[in-house]
Structures are given as structure tokens and as C-alpha cells.
Short mmCIF file of the C-alpha atoms (twelve columns), coordinates in Angstrom:
data_MODEL
# 
_entry.id   MODEL 
# 
loop_
_atom_site.group_PDB 
_atom_site.id 
_atom_site.type_symbol 
_atom_site.label_atom_id 
_atom_site.label_alt_id 
_atom_site.label_comp_id 
_atom_site.label_asym_id 
_atom_site.label_seq_id 
_atom_site.Cartn_x 
_atom_site.Cartn_y 
_atom_site.Cartn_z 
_atom_site.pdbx_PDB_model_num 
ATOM 1   C CA . UNK A 1   -179.077 -245.704 92.956  1 
ATOM 2   C CA . UNK A 2   -178.628 -242.107 92.429  1 
ATOM 3   C CA . UNK A 3   -179.214 -239.419 94.681  1 
ATOM 4   C CA . UNK A 4   -180.050 -236.162 93.691  1 
ATOM 5   C CA . UNK A 5   -179.876 -232.667 95.363  1 
ATOM 6   C CA . UNK A 6   -182.568 -230.146 93.911  1 
ATOM 7   C CA . UNK A 7   -181.123 -226.297 93.812  1 
ATOM 8   C CA . UNK A 8   -184.251 -224.037 93.266  1 
ATOM 9   C CA . UNK A 9   -187.690 -224.897 94.726  1 
ATOM 10  C CA . UNK A 10  -189.733 -221.527 92.600  1 
ATOM 11  C CA . UNK A 11  -189.914 -224.025 89.440  1 
ATOM 12  C CA . UNK A 12  -192.654 -226.279 88.936  1 
ATOM 13  C CA . UNK A 13  -190.182 -228.137 87.529  1 
ATOM 14  C CA . UNK A 14  -188.308 -229.488 91.044  1 
ATOM 15  C CA . UNK A 15  -191.834 -231.082 91.766  1 
ATOM 16  C CA . UNK A 16  -192.909 -232.563 88.588  1 
ATOM 17  C CA . UNK A 17  -188.698 -234.469 88.461  1 
ATOM 18  C CA . UNK A 18  -188.845 -234.586 92.478  1 
ATOM 19  C CA . UNK A 19  -192.505 -236.621 92.060  1 
ATOM 20  C CA . UNK A 20  -190.726 -237.996 89.036  1 
ATOM 21  C CA . UNK A 21  -188.136 -240.113 91.231  1 
ATOM 22  C CA . UNK A 22  -189.753 -240.178 94.644  1 
ATOM 23  C CA . UNK A 23  -193.050 -241.289 93.846  1 
ATOM 24  C CA . UNK A 24  -194.946 -244.426 91.832  1 
ATOM 25  C CA . UNK A 25  -198.067 -243.552 91.330  1 
ATOM 26  C CA . UNK A 26  -198.189 -243.276 87.742  1 
ATOM 27  C CA . UNK A 27  -197.321 -245.198 84.920  1 
ATOM 28  C CA . UNK A 28  -194.156 -242.309 84.374  1 
ATOM 29  C CA . UNK A 29  -193.306 -242.580 87.761  1 
ATOM 30  C CA . UNK A 30  -193.149 -246.431 87.426  1 
ATOM 31  C CA . UNK A 31  -191.043 -246.185 84.628  1 
ATOM 32  C CA . UNK A 32  -187.929 -243.654 86.007  1 
ATOM 33  C CA . UNK A 33  -185.916 -246.303 88.412  1 
ATOM 34  C CA . UNK A 34  -182.823 -246.403 90.367  1 
ATOM 35  C CA . UNK A 35  -183.257 -242.453 91.224  1 
ATOM 36  C CA . UNK A 36  -184.404 -240.544 94.062  1 
ATOM 37  C CA . UNK A 37  -183.779 -236.804 95.019  1 
ATOM 38  C CA . UNK A 38  -182.697 -236.895 98.483  1 
ATOM 39  C CA . UNK A 39  -182.237 -233.397 98.987  1 
ATOM 40  C CA . UNK A 40  -183.798 -229.662 98.288  1 
ATOM 41  C CA . UNK A 41  -182.436 -226.304 98.530  1 
ATOM 42  C CA . UNK A 42  -184.315 -222.787 97.843  1 
ATOM 43  C CA . UNK A 43  -184.786 -219.078 98.507  1 
ATOM 44  C CA . UNK A 44  -187.894 -219.688 100.577 1 
ATOM 45  C CA . UNK A 45  -188.488 -221.481 103.364 1 
ATOM 46  C CA . UNK A 46  -192.602 -221.444 102.844 1 
ATOM 47  C CA . UNK A 47  -192.102 -222.944 98.946  1 
ATOM 48  C CA . UNK A 48  -189.200 -225.278 100.392 1 
ATOM 49  C CA . UNK A 49  -191.646 -226.697 102.572 1 
ATOM 50  C CA . UNK A 50  -194.561 -227.344 100.030 1 
ATOM 51  C CA . UNK A 51  -191.672 -229.037 97.343  1 
ATOM 52  C CA . UNK A 52  -190.625 -231.405 99.837  1 
ATOM 53  C CA . UNK A 53  -193.874 -232.890 100.933 1 
ATOM 54  C CA . UNK A 54  -195.218 -232.479 96.783  1 
ATOM 55  C CA . UNK A 55  -192.387 -234.535 96.006  1 
ATOM 56  C CA . UNK A 56  -191.197 -236.473 99.180  1 
ATOM 57  C CA . UNK A 57  -187.612 -235.119 99.786  1 
ATOM 58  C CA . UNK A 58  -186.669 -236.003 102.749 1 
ATOM 59  C CA . UNK A 59  -184.008 -233.072 103.679 1 
ATOM 60  C CA . UNK A 60  -184.158 -229.256 103.339 1 
ATOM 61  C CA . UNK A 61  -181.052 -228.131 103.170 1 
ATOM 62  C CA . UNK A 62  -179.526 -224.417 104.547 1 
ATOM 63  C CA . UNK A 63  -176.958 -223.945 102.017 1 
ATOM 64  C CA . UNK A 64  -177.071 -225.661 98.710  1 
ATOM 65  C CA . UNK A 65  -173.094 -226.920 99.320  1 
ATOM 66  C CA . UNK A 66  -174.570 -228.371 102.226 1 
ATOM 67  C CA . UNK A 67  -175.520 -231.068 99.441  1 
ATOM 68  C CA . UNK A 68  -172.166 -231.941 98.769  1 
ATOM 69  C CA . UNK A 69  -171.341 -235.460 100.035 1 
ATOM 70  C CA . UNK A 70  -175.001 -236.107 100.275 1 
ATOM 71  C CA . UNK A 71  -175.624 -236.257 96.445  1 
ATOM 72  C CA . UNK A 72  -174.581 -237.901 93.246  1 
ATOM 73  C CA . UNK A 73  -175.805 -235.375 91.117  1 
ATOM 74  C CA . UNK A 74  -177.373 -231.812 90.805  1 
ATOM 75  C CA . UNK A 75  -180.655 -230.524 89.428  1 
ATOM 76  C CA . UNK A 76  -180.468 -226.428 89.418  1 
ATOM 77  C CA . UNK A 77  -184.003 -225.256 88.103  1 
ATOM 78  C CA . UNK A 78  -184.083 -221.801 89.398  1 
ATOM 79  C CA . UNK A 79  -186.896 -220.152 87.205  1 
ATOM 80  C CA . UNK A 80  -183.982 -217.602 86.498  1 
ATOM 81  C CA . UNK A 81  -181.384 -218.245 84.520  1 
ATOM 82  C CA . UNK A 82  -179.257 -215.215 85.554  1 
ATOM 83  C CA . UNK A 83  -178.907 -217.355 89.095  1 
ATOM 84  C CA . UNK A 84  -178.034 -220.589 87.397  1 
ATOM 85  C CA . UNK A 85  -174.094 -219.570 87.433  1 
ATOM 86  C CA . UNK A 86  -173.682 -218.456 90.950  1 
ATOM 87  C CA . UNK A 87  -175.472 -222.188 91.935  1 
ATOM 88  C CA . UNK A 88  -173.838 -224.557 90.468  1 
ATOM 89  C CA . UNK A 89  -170.725 -223.696 90.091  1 
ATOM 90  C CA . UNK A 90  -169.778 -225.261 93.317  1 
ATOM 91  C CA . UNK A 91  -171.690 -228.448 92.302  1 
ATOM 92  C CA . UNK A 92  -168.825 -228.487 88.795  1 
ATOM 93  C CA . UNK A 93  -165.823 -227.580 91.803  1 
ATOM 94  C CA . UNK A 94  -166.710 -230.606 93.231  1 
ATOM 95  C CA . UNK A 95  -166.980 -232.197 90.430  1 
ATOM 96  C CA . UNK A 96  -170.398 -233.353 91.103  1 
ATOM 97  C CA . UNK A 97  -172.160 -233.965 87.254  1 
ATOM 98  C CA . UNK A 98  -175.359 -231.313 86.935  1 
ATOM 99  C CA . UNK A 99  -178.229 -230.459 84.962  1 
ATOM 100 C CA . UNK A 100 -179.026 -227.006 85.154  1 
ATOM 101 C CA . UNK A 101 -182.645 -225.903 83.467  1 
ATOM 102 C CA . UNK A 102 -183.664 -223.922 80.785  1 
ATOM 103 C CA . UNK A 103 -182.518 -221.157 79.906  1 
ATOM 104 C CA . UNK A 104 -178.382 -222.153 80.688  1 
ATOM 105 C CA . UNK A 105 -178.364 -218.714 81.563  1 
ATOM 106 C CA . UNK A 106 -179.157 -215.050 80.949  1 
ATOM 107 C CA . UNK A 107 -176.922 -214.656 78.493  1 
ATOM 108 C CA . UNK A 108 -174.349 -216.306 76.483  1 
ATOM 109 C CA . UNK A 109 -171.035 -214.962 78.772  1 
ATOM 110 C CA . UNK A 110 -172.062 -216.752 82.060  1 
ATOM 111 C CA . UNK A 111 -173.262 -219.350 79.257  1 
ATOM 112 C CA . UNK A 112 -169.714 -219.572 78.817  1 
ATOM 113 C CA . UNK A 113 -168.505 -219.591 81.899  1 
ATOM 114 C CA . UNK A 114 -170.550 -222.263 83.340  1 
ATOM 115 C CA . UNK A 115 -169.042 -224.733 80.260  1 
ATOM 116 C CA . UNK A 116 -165.878 -223.304 80.844  1 
ATOM 117 C CA . UNK A 117 -166.095 -224.737 84.590  1 
ATOM 118 C CA . UNK A 118 -167.494 -227.895 83.564  1 
ATOM 119 C CA . UNK A 119 -164.843 -228.658 81.343  1 
ATOM 120 C CA . UNK A 120 -162.266 -227.198 83.376  1 
ATOM 121 C CA . UNK A 121 -163.698 -229.653 86.026  1 
ATOM 122 C CA . UNK A 122 -164.222 -232.875 83.835  1 
ATOM 123 C CA . UNK A 123 -167.833 -232.922 85.110  1 
ATOM 124 C CA . UNK A 124 -170.817 -234.085 83.131  1 
ATOM 125 C CA . UNK A 125 -173.250 -230.834 82.929  1 
ATOM 126 C CA . UNK A 126 -176.066 -230.740 80.723  1 
ATOM 127 C CA . UNK A 127 -179.031 -228.301 79.897  1 
ATOM 128 C CA . UNK A 128 -182.174 -227.867 78.170  1 
ATOM 129 C CA . UNK A 129 -185.592 -227.624 77.825  1 
ATOM 130 C CA . UNK A 130 -186.864 -230.898 77.954  1 
ATOM 131 C CA . UNK A 131 -189.526 -229.799 75.067  1 
ATOM 132 C CA . UNK A 132 -187.106 -230.415 72.408  1 
ATOM 133 C CA . UNK A 133 -187.238 -234.196 73.662  1 
ATOM 134 C CA . UNK A 134 -190.649 -234.333 74.020  1 
ATOM 135 C CA . UNK A 135 -192.706 -236.932 71.471  1 
ATOM 136 C CA . UNK A 136 -194.238 -234.169 69.556  1 
ATOM 137 C CA . UNK A 137 -190.724 -232.246 68.449  1 
ATOM 138 C CA . UNK A 138 -189.229 -236.510 68.069  1 
ATOM 139 C CA . UNK A 139 -192.461 -237.256 66.041  1 
ATOM 140 C CA . UNK A 140 -191.642 -233.886 63.878  1 
ATOM 141 C CA . UNK A 141 -188.155 -234.346 63.189  1 
ATOM 142 C CA . UNK A 142 -188.871 -237.481 61.979  1 
ATOM 143 C CA . UNK A 143 -191.540 -236.437 59.139  1 
ATOM 144 C CA . UNK A 144 -189.485 -234.254 58.323  1 
ATOM 145 C CA . UNK A 145 -186.650 -236.650 57.428  1 
ATOM 146 C CA . UNK A 146 -189.258 -238.740 55.183  1 
ATOM 147 C CA . UNK A 147 -190.535 -235.406 53.314  1 
ATOM 148 C CA . UNK A 148 -186.605 -235.003 52.431  1 
ATOM 149 C CA . UNK A 149 -185.051 -232.721 55.171  1 
ATOM 150 C CA . UNK A 150 -186.045 -228.925 56.679  1 
ATOM 151 C CA . UNK A 151 -185.776 -225.600 54.254  1 
ATOM 152 C CA . UNK A 152 -187.589 -223.286 57.088  1 
ATOM 153 C CA . UNK A 153 -189.726 -223.762 60.092  1 
ATOM 154 C CA . UNK A 154 -191.628 -221.787 62.233  1 
ATOM 155 C CA . UNK A 155 -191.695 -222.251 65.748  1 
ATOM 156 C CA . UNK A 156 -194.082 -220.796 68.317  1 
ATOM 157 C CA . UNK A 157 -194.274 -220.500 72.844  1 
ATOM 158 C CA . UNK A 158 -195.321 -217.881 75.088  1 
ATOM 159 C CA . UNK A 159 -192.659 -215.174 76.360  1 
ATOM 160 C CA . UNK A 160 -193.226 -211.946 78.189  1 
ATOM 161 C CA . UNK A 161 -190.006 -209.969 77.608  1 
ATOM 162 C CA . UNK A 162 -190.483 -207.990 80.719  1 
ATOM 163 C CA . UNK A 163 -190.664 -211.146 82.889  1 
ATOM 164 C CA . UNK A 164 -188.900 -210.950 86.488  1 
ATOM 165 C CA . UNK A 165 -186.826 -214.177 85.872  1 
ATOM 166 C CA . UNK A 166 -184.936 -213.031 82.485  1 
ATOM 167 C CA . UNK A 167 -186.829 -211.318 80.571  1 
ATOM 168 C CA . UNK A 168 -187.309 -212.840 77.262  1 
ATOM 169 C CA . UNK A 169 -184.422 -215.715 78.325  1 
ATOM 170 C CA . UNK A 170 -187.192 -217.044 80.932  1 
ATOM 171 C CA . UNK A 171 -189.624 -218.821 78.262  1 
ATOM 172 C CA . UNK A 172 -188.454 -217.930 74.733  1 
ATOM 173 C CA . UNK A 173 -185.910 -220.662 74.863  1 
ATOM 174 C CA . UNK A 174 -188.371 -222.947 74.311  1 
ATOM 175 C CA . UNK A 175 -189.262 -221.644 70.853  1 
ATOM 176 C CA . UNK A 176 -185.318 -221.318 69.891  1 
ATOM 177 C CA . UNK A 177 -184.151 -225.217 71.401  1 
ATOM 178 C CA . UNK A 178 -187.622 -226.770 69.677  1 
ATOM 179 C CA . UNK A 179 -186.078 -224.575 66.217  1 
ATOM 180 C CA . UNK A 180 -182.541 -226.165 66.848  1 
ATOM 181 C CA . UNK A 181 -183.732 -229.672 67.638  1 
ATOM 182 C CA . UNK A 182 -185.491 -229.503 64.376  1 
ATOM 183 C CA . UNK A 183 -183.426 -227.148 61.849  1 
ATOM 184 C CA . UNK A 184 -180.014 -228.262 63.967  1 
ATOM 185 C CA . UNK A 185 -177.084 -225.505 64.998  1 
ATOM 186 C CA . UNK A 186 -175.675 -222.962 62.810  1 
ATOM 187 C CA . UNK A 187 -177.149 -219.780 63.096  1 
ATOM 188 C CA . UNK A 188 -175.501 -217.061 61.439  1 
ATOM 189 C CA . UNK A 189 -177.882 -213.913 62.018  1 
ATOM 190 C CA . UNK A 190 -181.423 -212.910 63.948  1 
ATOM 191 C CA . UNK A 191 -183.491 -209.932 63.225  1 
ATOM 192 C CA . UNK A 192 -186.336 -209.060 65.709  1 
ATOM 193 C CA . UNK A 193 -189.057 -206.675 65.599  1 
ATOM 194 C CA . UNK A 194 -191.299 -206.064 69.069  1 
ATOM 195 C CA . UNK A 195 -194.995 -205.467 69.008  1 
ATOM 196 C CA . UNK A 196 -196.358 -204.645 72.792  1 
ATOM 197 C CA . UNK A 197 -195.052 -207.883 74.683  1 
ATOM 198 C CA . UNK A 198 -194.799 -209.574 71.242  1 
ATOM 199 C CA . UNK A 199 -191.413 -210.291 69.416  1 
ATOM 200 C CA . UNK A 200 -191.238 -211.808 65.815  1 
ATOM 201 C CA . UNK A 201 -187.373 -213.032 64.971  1 
ATOM 202 C CA . UNK A 202 -186.525 -213.498 61.835  1 
ATOM 203 C CA . UNK A 203 -183.119 -216.224 62.046  1 
ATOM 204 C CA . UNK A 204 -180.913 -217.186 58.777  1 
ATOM 205 C CA . UNK A 205 -178.485 -220.418 59.414  1 
ATOM 206 C CA . UNK A 206 -175.332 -220.322 57.129  1 
ATOM 207 C CA . UNK A 207 -176.600 -222.958 54.270  1 
ATOM 208 C CA . UNK A 208 -179.586 -221.141 53.364  1 
ATOM 209 C CA . UNK A 209 -182.161 -222.450 55.380  1 
ATOM 210 C CA . UNK A 210 -184.695 -219.891 57.866  1 
ATOM 211 C CA . UNK A 211 -186.999 -219.311 60.575  1 
ATOM 212 C CA . UNK A 212 -189.385 -217.525 62.574  1 
ATOM 213 C CA . UNK A 213 -189.786 -217.317 66.162  1 
ATOM 214 C CA . UNK A 214 -193.003 -216.414 66.707  1 
ATOM 215 C CA . UNK A 215 -192.947 -214.983 70.756  1 
ATOM 216 C CA . UNK A 216 -196.085 -214.302 72.292  1 
ATOM 217 C CA . UNK A 217 -197.665 -212.661 75.859  1 
ATOM 218 C CA . UNK A 218 -201.323 -212.536 74.427  1 
ATOM 219 C CA . UNK A 219 -202.211 -215.532 73.087  1 
ATOM 220 C CA . UNK A 220 -203.327 -218.856 74.569  1 
ATOM 221 C CA . UNK A 221 -200.811 -220.722 75.737  1 
ATOM 222 C CA . UNK A 222 -199.148 -223.325 73.799  1 
ATOM 223 C CA . UNK A 223 -196.145 -224.906 71.764  1 
ATOM 224 C CA . UNK A 224 -196.009 -225.008 68.073  1 
ATOM 225 C CA . UNK A 225 -193.529 -226.207 65.267  1 
ATOM 226 C CA . UNK A 226 -194.390 -226.158 61.479  1 
ATOM 227 C CA . UNK A 227 -191.626 -227.305 59.265  1 
ATOM 228 C CA . UNK A 228 -191.371 -226.498 55.506  1 
ATOM 229 C CA . UNK A 229 -189.418 -229.535 54.179  1 
ATOM 230 C CA . UNK A 230 -188.257 -230.469 49.893  1 
ATOM 231 C CA . UNK A 231 -191.593 -232.647 49.970  1 
ATOM 232 C CA . UNK A 232 -193.875 -231.518 52.448  1 
ATOM 233 C CA . UNK A 233 -195.003 -229.649 55.383  1 
ATOM 234 C CA . UNK A 234 -195.036 -231.424 58.313  1 
ATOM 235 C CA . UNK A 235 -195.892 -230.115 61.920  1 
ATOM 236 C CA . UNK A 236 -198.447 -227.935 64.051  1 
ATOM 237 C CA . UNK A 237 -199.331 -227.722 67.499  1 
ATOM 238 C CA . UNK A 238 -196.698 -229.898 69.786  1 
ATOM 239 C CA . UNK A 239 -197.775 -232.719 72.007  1 
ATOM 240 C CA . UNK A 240 -195.699 -232.332 74.903  1 
ATOM 241 C CA . UNK A 241 -197.233 -234.371 77.361  1 
ATOM 242 C CA . UNK A 242 -194.176 -236.664 78.397  1 
ATOM 243 C CA . UNK A 243 -191.723 -233.615 78.419  1 
ATOM 244 C CA . UNK A 244 -190.363 -234.422 81.947  1 
ATOM 245 C CA . UNK A 245 -190.126 -237.857 81.368  1 
ATOM 246 C CA . UNK A 246 -188.783 -237.543 78.187  1 
ATOM 247 C CA . UNK A 247 -185.838 -235.169 79.412  1 
ATOM 248 C CA . UNK A 248 -185.425 -237.116 82.770  1 
ATOM 249 C CA . UNK A 249 -184.582 -240.412 80.963  1 
ATOM 250 C CA . UNK A 250 -181.800 -238.526 79.013  1 
ATOM 251 C CA . UNK A 251 -180.487 -236.957 82.507  1 
ATOM 252 C CA . UNK A 252 -180.117 -240.075 84.330  1 
ATOM 253 C CA . UNK A 253 -178.737 -241.569 80.953  1 
ATOM 254 C CA . UNK A 254 -176.010 -239.339 81.026  1 
ATOM 255 C CA . UNK A 255 -175.344 -240.364 84.753  1 
ATOM 256 C CA . UNK A 256 -175.148 -243.574 83.844  1 
ATOM 257 C CA . UNK A 257 -173.262 -243.770 80.623  1 
ATOM 258 C CA . UNK A 258 -171.148 -240.452 80.754  1 
ATOM 259 C CA . UNK A 259 -172.344 -239.549 77.634  1 
ATOM 260 C CA . UNK A 260 -173.820 -236.198 77.091  1 
ATOM 261 C CA . UNK A 261 -177.104 -235.816 75.284  1 
ATOM 262 C CA . UNK A 262 -175.964 -232.639 74.090  1 
ATOM 263 C CA . UNK A 263 -172.410 -230.500 72.932  1 
ATOM 264 C CA . UNK A 264 -171.296 -227.092 74.195  1 
ATOM 265 C CA . UNK A 265 -171.888 -225.669 71.197  1 
ATOM 266 C CA . UNK A 266 -175.965 -227.073 71.285  1 
ATOM 267 C CA . UNK A 267 -175.930 -226.062 74.582  1 
ATOM 268 C CA . UNK A 268 -174.285 -221.718 73.604  1 
ATOM 269 C CA . UNK A 269 -175.896 -221.447 70.827  1 
ATOM 270 C CA . UNK A 270 -179.945 -221.147 71.972  1 
ATOM 271 C CA . UNK A 271 -178.442 -218.373 74.766  1 
ATOM 272 C CA . UNK A 272 -176.523 -216.624 71.607  1 
ATOM 273 C CA . UNK A 273 -179.604 -216.596 68.983  1 
ATOM 274 C CA . UNK A 274 -181.559 -214.859 72.782  1 
ATOM 275 C CA . UNK A 275 -179.280 -212.577 73.611  1 
ATOM 276 C CA . UNK A 276 -179.299 -211.268 69.395  1 
ATOM 277 C CA . UNK A 277 -183.087 -211.201 69.541  1 
ATOM 278 C CA . UNK A 278 -182.808 -208.833 72.791  1 
ATOM 279 C CA . UNK A 279 -180.326 -206.592 71.203  1 
ATOM 280 C CA . UNK A 280 -182.110 -206.851 67.445  1 
ATOM 281 C CA . UNK A 281 -185.331 -206.016 68.825  1 
ATOM 282 C CA . UNK A 282 -184.003 -202.491 70.631  1 
ATOM 283 C CA . UNK A 283 -181.978 -201.833 67.853  1 
ATOM 284 C CA . UNK A 284 -183.845 -202.507 64.643  1 
ATOM 285 C CA . UNK A 285 -181.104 -203.683 63.952  1 
ATOM 286 C CA . UNK A 286 -180.263 -206.871 62.355  1 
ATOM 287 C CA . UNK A 287 -177.522 -208.813 64.542  1 
ATOM 288 C CA . UNK A 288 -174.881 -211.351 63.109  1 
ATOM 289 C CA . UNK A 289 -174.172 -214.111 65.890  1 
ATOM 290 C CA . UNK A 290 -170.501 -213.407 65.416  1 
ATOM 291 C CA . UNK A 291 -170.291 -209.818 66.666  1 
ATOM 292 C CA . UNK A 292 -172.563 -211.199 69.804  1 
ATOM 293 C CA . UNK A 293 -169.922 -210.136 72.492  1 
ATOM 294 C CA . UNK A 294 -170.248 -213.146 75.123  1 
# 
């Protein structure tokens, strides 16, 4: 049995992930075996009680480090990615494998520090938006392969550059990671423009491919991706109904096999792209990723 601790109760993901592990009421919950969330830490006592009850988590700890010795892995899931370095650090130093929810961090500098901690301590670490593993995203990838490969793409999701949870990094990470899952790594430059709270970013790859990100605050919430391939067009609204179970399955696979689902580059590049979007929107200039300080 893999014993899991959750750090960060403010996020709805704390409930979703603990219920998948601890409950047995739905087909998705029944499919997750051999893992239990046994401990929880959060910053608001009332919210801790709510999450623990909803996810049937037996122990609420006063300090996150109280979990050390109780858990085999930790999920750090604060809504604000700026908290992730501080709270994952003691677990990585204790060589406890970790999943850090999206975004890994709210700056490439912090993301690099987290990755360096994991590498220095030789401990498993992964971080992602679970939407990259959702059935809709995976079906699109398969369709793109049938159509000869992606040359350009359009990716969209809700986003608010004034969010109290880290600005554009908080939710735009979904579109950026979907773009990477469909088109791969290799972004070289970003040009972004902001109108009100809506942001559009033109993304260039080193091999000549392009993408556009639509990060929207005042349209109906949803996630979409359209891929322009060599032999046709695929995509539309994404079915993300299985994203939590698909994402959790890959975390547990990592813990059991010792093989990470993503490389350091795959985890770092989305944060660098988001940093570039913020920089470009503020200055009106195109930002080359190689020149983004981290």
C-alpha cells in the first residue's frame, strides 16, 4: 500500500485525488488500487476539516513535516504555485517522492530550484496539469499522428492575469501543457498581447512550427485544442472528464516503477513559456526563451 500525504487543502484537487484513493463508490475510484491518502496539511483549519471529511483522510497534521515517517509519497497541491518550492523542499530533502500540482512554480527560477533539489537528492518528482493525460488530449495526439503530424495549433483555456493564485501561471498552465503534449518541447520565442483580462500569445518553435494560446477571462470556461496537420485538421473542445484518474494513474506508476512520466525539460519549459507570456504582455516585445532569466 502506497501511503500518500497531501499538502495544500485549498485546492479542489485535494478532494478529487483523495477521493480517488480512499473511496470506492465509482468505477474510477474502484480502478485506483494500492494507494491511500493518510495525512493532510493545509493553511486553513476549517478547510482542512472539509477536505479530510470529503476524502476520508484520517489524519490532519499541524506541520507538513509531521508527515515524514507516515507517508511514502507527497502531493503538494496548493493553488498558488509560488508556495510549491517552500513546501516540497523538506520532502525532497528527506527523499520522499513528490507530485507537485500545476503549476510546478510561478517562475522558472523556482522551478529550476525544485528540479535541482530532486536531482541532488536522487528522489522521484513529477509535476503536470492532468489535462495533458485526459482522453480528449490523448485522442487528439492519435489523430494528429494519422494526419501526418502537427504543423500549427490553437490551444485555449480559462485564465485570469490578476488571479490571487499567481496570476496567469495559475490556469494558463493548462493550455501551455496541452500544447506541449500535442506539439512537444522546443519553443524558442513568445509574443503576447493582453486586452482587458484576455491574453493571446503567438508561440514559435525552432523547427518552424507555430502555436497560438488563447487565455480567456470573459468567455465560457472550457479547454480546447485544434491542430493543423500535414494532411488535415483535428480537434475542438477537449473531453477532460477522466483527467484526475488519468493523472493519478501516472503518478502511481512512477512510484511503482521508478520511471518519471516527464523529463526535467518537459516540466521546466511550460513555466518558461508562462514567464515569457507575462514579460511580453507587459513590454509589447517578443521574448526569446533563451533570454528569459531563470
